CSV table of C-alpha atoms in Angstrom, one decimal:
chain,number,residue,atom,x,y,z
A,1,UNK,CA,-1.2,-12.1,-107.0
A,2,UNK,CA,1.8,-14.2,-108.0
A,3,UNK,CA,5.4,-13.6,-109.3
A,4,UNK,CA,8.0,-15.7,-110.7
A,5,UNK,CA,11.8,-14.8,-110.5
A,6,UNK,CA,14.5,-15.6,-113.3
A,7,UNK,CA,18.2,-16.5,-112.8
A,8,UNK,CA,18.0,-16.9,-109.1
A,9,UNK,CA,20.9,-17.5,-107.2
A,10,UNK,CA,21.4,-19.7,-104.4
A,11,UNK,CA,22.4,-16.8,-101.8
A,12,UNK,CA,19.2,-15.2,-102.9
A,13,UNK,CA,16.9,-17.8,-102.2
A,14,UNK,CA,16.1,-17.3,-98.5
A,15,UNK,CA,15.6,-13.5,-99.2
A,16,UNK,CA,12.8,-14.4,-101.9
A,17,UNK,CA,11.4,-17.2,-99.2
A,18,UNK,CA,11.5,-14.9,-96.4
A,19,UNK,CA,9.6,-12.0,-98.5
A,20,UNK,CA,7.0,-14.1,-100.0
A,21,UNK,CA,5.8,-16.0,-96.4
A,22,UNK,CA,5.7,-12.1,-94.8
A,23,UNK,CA,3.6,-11.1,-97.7
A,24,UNK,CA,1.6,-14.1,-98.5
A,25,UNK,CA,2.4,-13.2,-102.0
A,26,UNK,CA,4.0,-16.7,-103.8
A,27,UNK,CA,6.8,-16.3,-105.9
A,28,UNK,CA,8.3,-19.2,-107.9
A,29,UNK,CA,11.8,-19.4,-108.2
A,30,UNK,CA,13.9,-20.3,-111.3
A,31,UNK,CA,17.9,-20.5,-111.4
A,32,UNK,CA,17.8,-19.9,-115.0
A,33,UNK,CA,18.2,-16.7,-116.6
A,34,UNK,CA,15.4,-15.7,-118.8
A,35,UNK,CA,15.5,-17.6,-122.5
A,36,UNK,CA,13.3,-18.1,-124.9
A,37,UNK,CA,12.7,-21.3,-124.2
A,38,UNK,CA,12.1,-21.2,-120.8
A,39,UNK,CA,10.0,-17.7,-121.2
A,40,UNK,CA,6.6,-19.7,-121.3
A,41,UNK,CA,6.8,-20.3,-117.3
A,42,UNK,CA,5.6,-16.6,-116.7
A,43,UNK,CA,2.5,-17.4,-118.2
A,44,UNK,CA,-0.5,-16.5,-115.1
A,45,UNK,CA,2.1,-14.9,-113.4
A,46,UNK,CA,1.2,-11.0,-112.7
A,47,UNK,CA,5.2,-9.8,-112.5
A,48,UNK,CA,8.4,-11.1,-113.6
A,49,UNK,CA,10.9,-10.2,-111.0
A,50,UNK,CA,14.8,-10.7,-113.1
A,51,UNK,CA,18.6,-10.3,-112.7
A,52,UNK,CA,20.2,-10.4,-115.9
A,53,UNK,CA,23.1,-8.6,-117.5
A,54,UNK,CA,23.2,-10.0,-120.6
A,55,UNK,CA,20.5,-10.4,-123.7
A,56,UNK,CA,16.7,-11.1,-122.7
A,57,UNK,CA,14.9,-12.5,-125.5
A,58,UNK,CA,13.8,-10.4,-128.9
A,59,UNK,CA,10.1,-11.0,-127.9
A,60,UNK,CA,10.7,-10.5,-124.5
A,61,UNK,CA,7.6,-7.8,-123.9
A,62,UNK,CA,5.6,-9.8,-126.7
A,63,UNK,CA,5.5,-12.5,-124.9
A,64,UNK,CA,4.8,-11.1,-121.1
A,65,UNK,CA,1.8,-9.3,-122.5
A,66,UNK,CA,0.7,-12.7,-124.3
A,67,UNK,CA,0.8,-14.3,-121.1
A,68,UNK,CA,-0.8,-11.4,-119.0
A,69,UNK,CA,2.2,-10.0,-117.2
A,70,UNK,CA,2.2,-6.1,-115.6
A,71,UNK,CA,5.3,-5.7,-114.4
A,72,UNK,CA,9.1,-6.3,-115.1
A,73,UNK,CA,10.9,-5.7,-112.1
A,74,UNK,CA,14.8,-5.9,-112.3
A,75,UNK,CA,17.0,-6.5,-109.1
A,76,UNK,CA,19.8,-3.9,-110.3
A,77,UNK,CA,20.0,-0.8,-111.3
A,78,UNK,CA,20.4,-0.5,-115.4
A,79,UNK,CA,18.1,-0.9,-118.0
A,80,UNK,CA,19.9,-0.3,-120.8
A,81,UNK,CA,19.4,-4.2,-122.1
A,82,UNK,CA,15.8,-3.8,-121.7
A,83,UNK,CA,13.6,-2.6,-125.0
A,84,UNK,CA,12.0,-0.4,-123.2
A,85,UNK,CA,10.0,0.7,-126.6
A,86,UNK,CA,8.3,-2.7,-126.6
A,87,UNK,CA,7.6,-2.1,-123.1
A,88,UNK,CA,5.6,0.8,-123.6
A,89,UNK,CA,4.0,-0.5,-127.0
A,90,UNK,CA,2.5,-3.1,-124.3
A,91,UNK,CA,1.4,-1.3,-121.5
A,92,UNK,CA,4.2,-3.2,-119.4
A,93,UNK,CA,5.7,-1.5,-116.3
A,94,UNK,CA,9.6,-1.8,-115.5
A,95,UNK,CA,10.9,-1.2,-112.3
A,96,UNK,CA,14.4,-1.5,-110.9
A,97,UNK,CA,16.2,-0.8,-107.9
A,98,UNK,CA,18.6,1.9,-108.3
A,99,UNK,CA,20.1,1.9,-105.0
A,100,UNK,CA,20.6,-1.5,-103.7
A,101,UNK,CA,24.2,-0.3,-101.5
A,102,UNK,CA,26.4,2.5,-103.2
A,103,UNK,CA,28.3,2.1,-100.4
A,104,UNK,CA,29.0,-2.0,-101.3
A,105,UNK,CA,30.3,-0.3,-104.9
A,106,UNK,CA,32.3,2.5,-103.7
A,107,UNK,CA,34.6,0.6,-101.1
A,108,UNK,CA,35.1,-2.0,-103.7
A,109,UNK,CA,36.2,0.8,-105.8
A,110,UNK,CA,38.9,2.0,-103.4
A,111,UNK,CA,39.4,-1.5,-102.7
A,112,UNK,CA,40.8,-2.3,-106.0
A,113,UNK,CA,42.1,1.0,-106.2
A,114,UNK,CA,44.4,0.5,-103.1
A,115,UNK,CA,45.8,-3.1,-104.6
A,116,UNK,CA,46.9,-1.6,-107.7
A,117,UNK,CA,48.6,1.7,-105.7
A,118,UNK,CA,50.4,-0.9,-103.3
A,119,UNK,CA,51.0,-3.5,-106.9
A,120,UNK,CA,49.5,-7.0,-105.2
A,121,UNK,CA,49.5,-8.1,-108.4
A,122,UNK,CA,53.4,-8.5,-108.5
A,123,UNK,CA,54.0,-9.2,-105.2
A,124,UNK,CA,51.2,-12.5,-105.4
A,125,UNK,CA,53.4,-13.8,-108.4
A,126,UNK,CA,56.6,-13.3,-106.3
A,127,UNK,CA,55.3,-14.9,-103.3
A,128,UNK,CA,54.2,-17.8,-104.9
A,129,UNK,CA,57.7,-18.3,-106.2
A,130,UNK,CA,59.2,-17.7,-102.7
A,131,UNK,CA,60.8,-14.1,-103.8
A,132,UNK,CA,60.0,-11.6,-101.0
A,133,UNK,CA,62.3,-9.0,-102.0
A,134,UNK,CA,60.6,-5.5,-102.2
A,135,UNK,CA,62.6,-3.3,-105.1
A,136,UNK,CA,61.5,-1.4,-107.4
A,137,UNK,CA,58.0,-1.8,-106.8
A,138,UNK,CA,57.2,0.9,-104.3
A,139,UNK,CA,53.5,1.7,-103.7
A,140,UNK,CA,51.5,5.3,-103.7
A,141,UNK,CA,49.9,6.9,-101.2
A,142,UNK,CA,45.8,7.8,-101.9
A,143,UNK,CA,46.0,11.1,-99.9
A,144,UNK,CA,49.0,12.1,-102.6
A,145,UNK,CA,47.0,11.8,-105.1
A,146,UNK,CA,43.9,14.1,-107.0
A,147,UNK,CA,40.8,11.4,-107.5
A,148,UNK,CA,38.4,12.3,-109.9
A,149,UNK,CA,35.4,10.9,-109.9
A,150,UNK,CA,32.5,10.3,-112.9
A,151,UNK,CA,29.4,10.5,-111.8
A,152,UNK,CA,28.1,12.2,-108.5
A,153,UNK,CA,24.9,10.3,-108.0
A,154,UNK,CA,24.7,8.3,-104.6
A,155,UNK,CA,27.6,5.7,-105.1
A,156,UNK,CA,30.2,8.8,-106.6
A,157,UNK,CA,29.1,10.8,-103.4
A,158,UNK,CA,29.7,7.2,-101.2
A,159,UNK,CA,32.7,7.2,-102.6
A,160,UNK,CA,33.5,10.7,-102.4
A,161,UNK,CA,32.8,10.3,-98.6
A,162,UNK,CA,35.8,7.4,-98.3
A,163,UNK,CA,38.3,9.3,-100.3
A,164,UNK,CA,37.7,12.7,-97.6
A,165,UNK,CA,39.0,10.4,-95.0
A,166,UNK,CA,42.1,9.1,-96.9
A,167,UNK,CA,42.8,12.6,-97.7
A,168,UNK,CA,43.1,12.8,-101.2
A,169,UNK,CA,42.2,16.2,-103.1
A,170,UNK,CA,39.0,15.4,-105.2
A,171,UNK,CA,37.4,16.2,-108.2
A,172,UNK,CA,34.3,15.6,-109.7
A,173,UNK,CA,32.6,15.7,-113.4
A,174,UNK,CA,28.2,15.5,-113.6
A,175,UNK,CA,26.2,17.2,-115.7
A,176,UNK,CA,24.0,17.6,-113.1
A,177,UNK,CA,25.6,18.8,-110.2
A,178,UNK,CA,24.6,18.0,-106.4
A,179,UNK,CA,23.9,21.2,-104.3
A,180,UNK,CA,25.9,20.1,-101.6
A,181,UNK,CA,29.4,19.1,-103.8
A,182,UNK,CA,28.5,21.9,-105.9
A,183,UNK,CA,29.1,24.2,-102.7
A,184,UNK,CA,32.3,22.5,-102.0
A,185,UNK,CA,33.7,23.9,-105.2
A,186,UNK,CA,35.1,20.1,-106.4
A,187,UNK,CA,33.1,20.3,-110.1
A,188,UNK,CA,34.9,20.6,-113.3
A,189,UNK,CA,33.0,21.4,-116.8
A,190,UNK,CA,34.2,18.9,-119.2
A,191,UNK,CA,35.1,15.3,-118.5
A,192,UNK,CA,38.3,16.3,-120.6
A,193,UNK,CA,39.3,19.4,-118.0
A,194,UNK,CA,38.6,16.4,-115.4
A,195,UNK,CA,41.1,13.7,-117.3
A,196,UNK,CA,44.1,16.1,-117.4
A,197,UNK,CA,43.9,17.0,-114.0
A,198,UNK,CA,43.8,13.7,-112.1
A,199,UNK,CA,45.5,10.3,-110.7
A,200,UNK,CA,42.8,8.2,-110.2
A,201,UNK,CA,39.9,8.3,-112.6
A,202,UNK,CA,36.9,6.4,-111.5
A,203,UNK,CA,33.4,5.9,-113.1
A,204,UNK,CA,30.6,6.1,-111.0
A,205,UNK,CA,27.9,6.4,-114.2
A,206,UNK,CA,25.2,3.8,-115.6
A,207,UNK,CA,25.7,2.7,-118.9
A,208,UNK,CA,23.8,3.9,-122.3
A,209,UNK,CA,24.0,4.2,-125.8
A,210,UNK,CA,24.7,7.7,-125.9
A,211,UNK,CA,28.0,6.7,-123.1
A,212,UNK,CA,29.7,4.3,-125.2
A,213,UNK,CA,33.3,4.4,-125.3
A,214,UNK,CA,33.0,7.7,-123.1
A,215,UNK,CA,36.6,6.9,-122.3
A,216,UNK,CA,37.9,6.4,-125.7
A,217,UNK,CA,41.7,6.5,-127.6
A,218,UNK,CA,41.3,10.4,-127.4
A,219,UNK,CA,39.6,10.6,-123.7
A,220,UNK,CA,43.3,8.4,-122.6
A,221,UNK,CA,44.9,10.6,-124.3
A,222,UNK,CA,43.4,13.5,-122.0
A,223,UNK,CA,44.7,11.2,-118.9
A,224,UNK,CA,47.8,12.3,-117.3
A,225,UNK,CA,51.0,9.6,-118.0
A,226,UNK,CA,50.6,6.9,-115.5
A,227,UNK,CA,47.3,7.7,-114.4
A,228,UNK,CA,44.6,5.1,-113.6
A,229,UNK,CA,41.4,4.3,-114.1
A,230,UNK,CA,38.9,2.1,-112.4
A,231,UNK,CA,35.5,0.9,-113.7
A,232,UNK,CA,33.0,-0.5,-111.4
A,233,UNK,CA,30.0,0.8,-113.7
A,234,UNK,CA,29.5,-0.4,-117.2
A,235,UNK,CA,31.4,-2.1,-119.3
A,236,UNK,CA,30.8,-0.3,-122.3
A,237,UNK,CA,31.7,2.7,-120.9
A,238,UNK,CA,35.7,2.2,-121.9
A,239,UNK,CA,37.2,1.4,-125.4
A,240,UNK,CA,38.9,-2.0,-124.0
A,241,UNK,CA,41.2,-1.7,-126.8
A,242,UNK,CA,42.2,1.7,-126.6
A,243,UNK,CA,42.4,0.8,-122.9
A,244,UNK,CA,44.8,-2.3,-123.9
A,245,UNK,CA,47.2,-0.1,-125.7
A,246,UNK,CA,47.3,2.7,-123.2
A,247,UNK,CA,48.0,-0.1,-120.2
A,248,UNK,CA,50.8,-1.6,-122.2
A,249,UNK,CA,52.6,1.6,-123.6
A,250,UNK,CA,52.5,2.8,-120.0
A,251,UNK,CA,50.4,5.4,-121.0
A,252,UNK,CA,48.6,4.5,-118.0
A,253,UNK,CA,49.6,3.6,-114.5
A,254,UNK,CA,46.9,0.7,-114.3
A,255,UNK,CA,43.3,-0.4,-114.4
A,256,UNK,CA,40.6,-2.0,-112.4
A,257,UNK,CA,37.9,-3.6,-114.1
A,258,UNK,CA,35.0,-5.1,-112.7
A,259,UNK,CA,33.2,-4.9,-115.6
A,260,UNK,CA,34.2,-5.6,-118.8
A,261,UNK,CA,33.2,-4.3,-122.4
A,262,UNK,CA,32.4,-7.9,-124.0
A,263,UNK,CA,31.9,-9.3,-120.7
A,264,UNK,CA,28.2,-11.4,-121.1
A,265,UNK,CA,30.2,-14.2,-122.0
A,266,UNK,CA,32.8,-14.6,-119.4
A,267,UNK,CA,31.5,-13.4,-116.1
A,268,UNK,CA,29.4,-15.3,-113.6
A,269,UNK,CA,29.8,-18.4,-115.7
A,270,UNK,CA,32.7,-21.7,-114.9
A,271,UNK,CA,35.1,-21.6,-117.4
A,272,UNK,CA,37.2,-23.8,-116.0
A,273,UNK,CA,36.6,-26.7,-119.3
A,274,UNK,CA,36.8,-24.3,-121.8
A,275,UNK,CA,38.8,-21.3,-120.8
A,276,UNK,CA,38.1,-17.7,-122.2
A,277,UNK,CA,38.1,-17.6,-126.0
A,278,UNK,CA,38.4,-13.3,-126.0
A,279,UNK,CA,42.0,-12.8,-126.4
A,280,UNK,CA,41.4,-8.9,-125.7
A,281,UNK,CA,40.5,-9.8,-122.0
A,282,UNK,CA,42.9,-12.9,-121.8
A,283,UNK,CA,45.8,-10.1,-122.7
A,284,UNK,CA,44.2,-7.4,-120.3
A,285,UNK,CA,44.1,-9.9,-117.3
A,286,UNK,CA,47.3,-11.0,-118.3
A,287,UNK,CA,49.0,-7.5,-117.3
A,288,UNK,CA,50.6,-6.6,-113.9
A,289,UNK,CA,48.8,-3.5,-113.6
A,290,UNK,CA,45.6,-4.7,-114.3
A,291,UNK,CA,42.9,-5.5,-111.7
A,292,UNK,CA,39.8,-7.9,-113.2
A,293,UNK,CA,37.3,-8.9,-111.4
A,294,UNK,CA,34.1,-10.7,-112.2
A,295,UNK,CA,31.3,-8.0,-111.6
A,296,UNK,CA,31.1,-8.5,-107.9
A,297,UNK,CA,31.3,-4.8,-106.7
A,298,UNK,CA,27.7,-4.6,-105.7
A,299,UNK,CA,28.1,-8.6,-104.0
A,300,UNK,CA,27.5,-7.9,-100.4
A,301,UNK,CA,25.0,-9.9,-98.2
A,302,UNK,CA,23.2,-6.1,-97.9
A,303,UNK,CA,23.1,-5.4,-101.1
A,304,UNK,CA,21.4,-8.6,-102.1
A,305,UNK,CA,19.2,-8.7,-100.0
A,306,UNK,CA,18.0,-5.0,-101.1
A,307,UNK,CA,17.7,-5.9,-104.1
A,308,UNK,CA,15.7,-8.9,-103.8
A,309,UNK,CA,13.3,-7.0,-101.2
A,310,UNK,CA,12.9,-3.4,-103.2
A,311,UNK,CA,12.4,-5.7,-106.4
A,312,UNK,CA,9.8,-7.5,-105.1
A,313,UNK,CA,8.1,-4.7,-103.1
A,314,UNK,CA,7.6,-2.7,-106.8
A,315,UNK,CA,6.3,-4.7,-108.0
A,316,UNK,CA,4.1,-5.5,-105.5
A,317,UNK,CA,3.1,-2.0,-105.7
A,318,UNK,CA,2.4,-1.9,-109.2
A,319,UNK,CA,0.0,-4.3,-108.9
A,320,UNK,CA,-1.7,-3.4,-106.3
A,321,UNK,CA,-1.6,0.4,-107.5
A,322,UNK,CA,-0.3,0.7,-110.6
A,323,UNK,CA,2.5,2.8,-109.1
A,324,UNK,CA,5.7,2.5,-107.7
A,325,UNK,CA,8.6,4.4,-106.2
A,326,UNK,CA,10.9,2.7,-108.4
A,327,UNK,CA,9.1,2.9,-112.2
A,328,UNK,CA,11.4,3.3,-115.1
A,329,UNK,CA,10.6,5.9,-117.6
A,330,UNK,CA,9.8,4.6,-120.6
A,331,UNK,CA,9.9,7.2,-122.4
């Protein structure tokens, strides 16, 4: 049994090393994130164990069943990149790991959240110009405010958790509601009911087709004046230009993004030569009120190295059973 391991990062490295002498298992490590032209290297390998948030390759599961490979094992959580289809057309297992720390997401979440409330933003770009005067920008207290949260799966109810001890009145939209919140009484039927009833809204959801643009021009338009919303899911879940508009009418209060509709391009790459050519997120990041960071909500030392060890351990256990805690439905 061997693996190989696409687009691994330096602070992963000694998780993969320290995984594969415990288990006598070798894995081979590549920084590069799976290409076609660099697909060829899984060839004898039994799983491919990848990171990747962008585009894999059109003949992705063509290949890996050319070459003999069982398994596909992501180290995060969605799959909705993945042809999952061609997957099944091959007999090819996908795992992933879908909780690598919801609490790493959650406080980042309110972390963000709480810079916006208290506008660091403006106060950075007065500091550096040696003006430490206060007025008008007074900050908000979370426990004023009704959060409602998208999504009650293990990081909504982590963040859920943080909120009860700021104090803040909470509110909550899943289809599928959790027993225990459900009892609490904080559910609401429609994501609209939820938008005109709350400060804060923050998305706690995975990403798929069927979600696109689940906070669209009309969704804002639901929002309360100066409300805000936070995004530490999916990029594609918000219309960034409806989002754009709202954010500079003043329809909304402000935004934290750390993820980013058209984001492939931009995040976890040095743009430093170049600069970014998307004028929609040069504008967004350009604002006061908005928050952007580089899709590092999940980037704690604990989460990484969960993700690294439950990725590895599936597939693992796919080859050695054919099963695995952690297997994707294909469908």
């Amino acid at each position: 049994m061997k693996f190989i391991a696409y687009n691994v990062r330096p602070d992963e490295r000694k998780y993969f090393e320290n995984w594969s002498a415990k288990q006598d298992i070798p894995v081979k490590l590549i920084a590069d994130e799976v290409k076609s032209d660099n697909l060829a290297l899984a060839k004898g390998y039994d799983a491919v164990i990848s990171f990747q948030t962008g585009t894999y390759p059109a003949d992705f599961f063509d290949k890996l069943a050319e070459f003999g490979v069982k398994d596909v094992s992501i180290r995060n959580v969605g799959v909705d990149n993945l042809n999952l289809t061609a997957a099944k057309k091959y007999g090819i297992a996908v795992t992933n790991v879908p909780a690598y720390s919801p609490n790493a997401i959650a406080e980042f979440s309110i972390t963000v959240l709480l810079q916006l409330l208290r506008q660091q933003n403006i106060f950075r770009k007065r500091m550096a110009e040696n003006d430490y005067r206060w007025a008008p920008f007074v900050g908000k207290e979370i426990r004023a405010l009704t959060i409602g949260i998208v999504g009650t799966g293990r990081i909504g109810k982590a963040a859920i958790e943080i909120y009860k001890g700021f104090g803040a009145k909470i509110l909550a939209y899943d289809p599928y509601h959790d027993p225990k919140l459900e009892s609490e009484g904080i559910y609401v039927d429609s994501l609209e009911e939820l938008c005109g009833q709350v400060d804060v809204l923050t998305l706690h959801m995975p990403g798929s087709d069927k979600d696109g643009h689940l906070i669209d021009e009309a969704m804002i338009a639901n929002l309360k004046d100066g409300a805000y919303i936070i995004n530490t899911a999916r990029g594609s879940l918000i219309d960034a230009k409806a989002l754009l508009a709202a954010l500079k009418s003043g329809k909304l209060g402000g935004a934290a993004l750390d993820t980013y509709e058209y984001e492939t391009p931009i995040f976890n790459h040095d743009l430093k030569q170049t600069g970014v050519k998307d004028e929609l997120f040069n504008e967004l990041v350009a604002l006061d009120n908005v928050i952007m960071t580089p899709h590092i909500a999940f980037y704690t030392e604990t989460a990484v190295e969960n993700m690294v060890n439950i990725s590895l351990d599936s597939a693992k256990d796919v080859i050695m059973t054919g099963k695995a805690d952690t297997l994707v439905d294909l469908g």
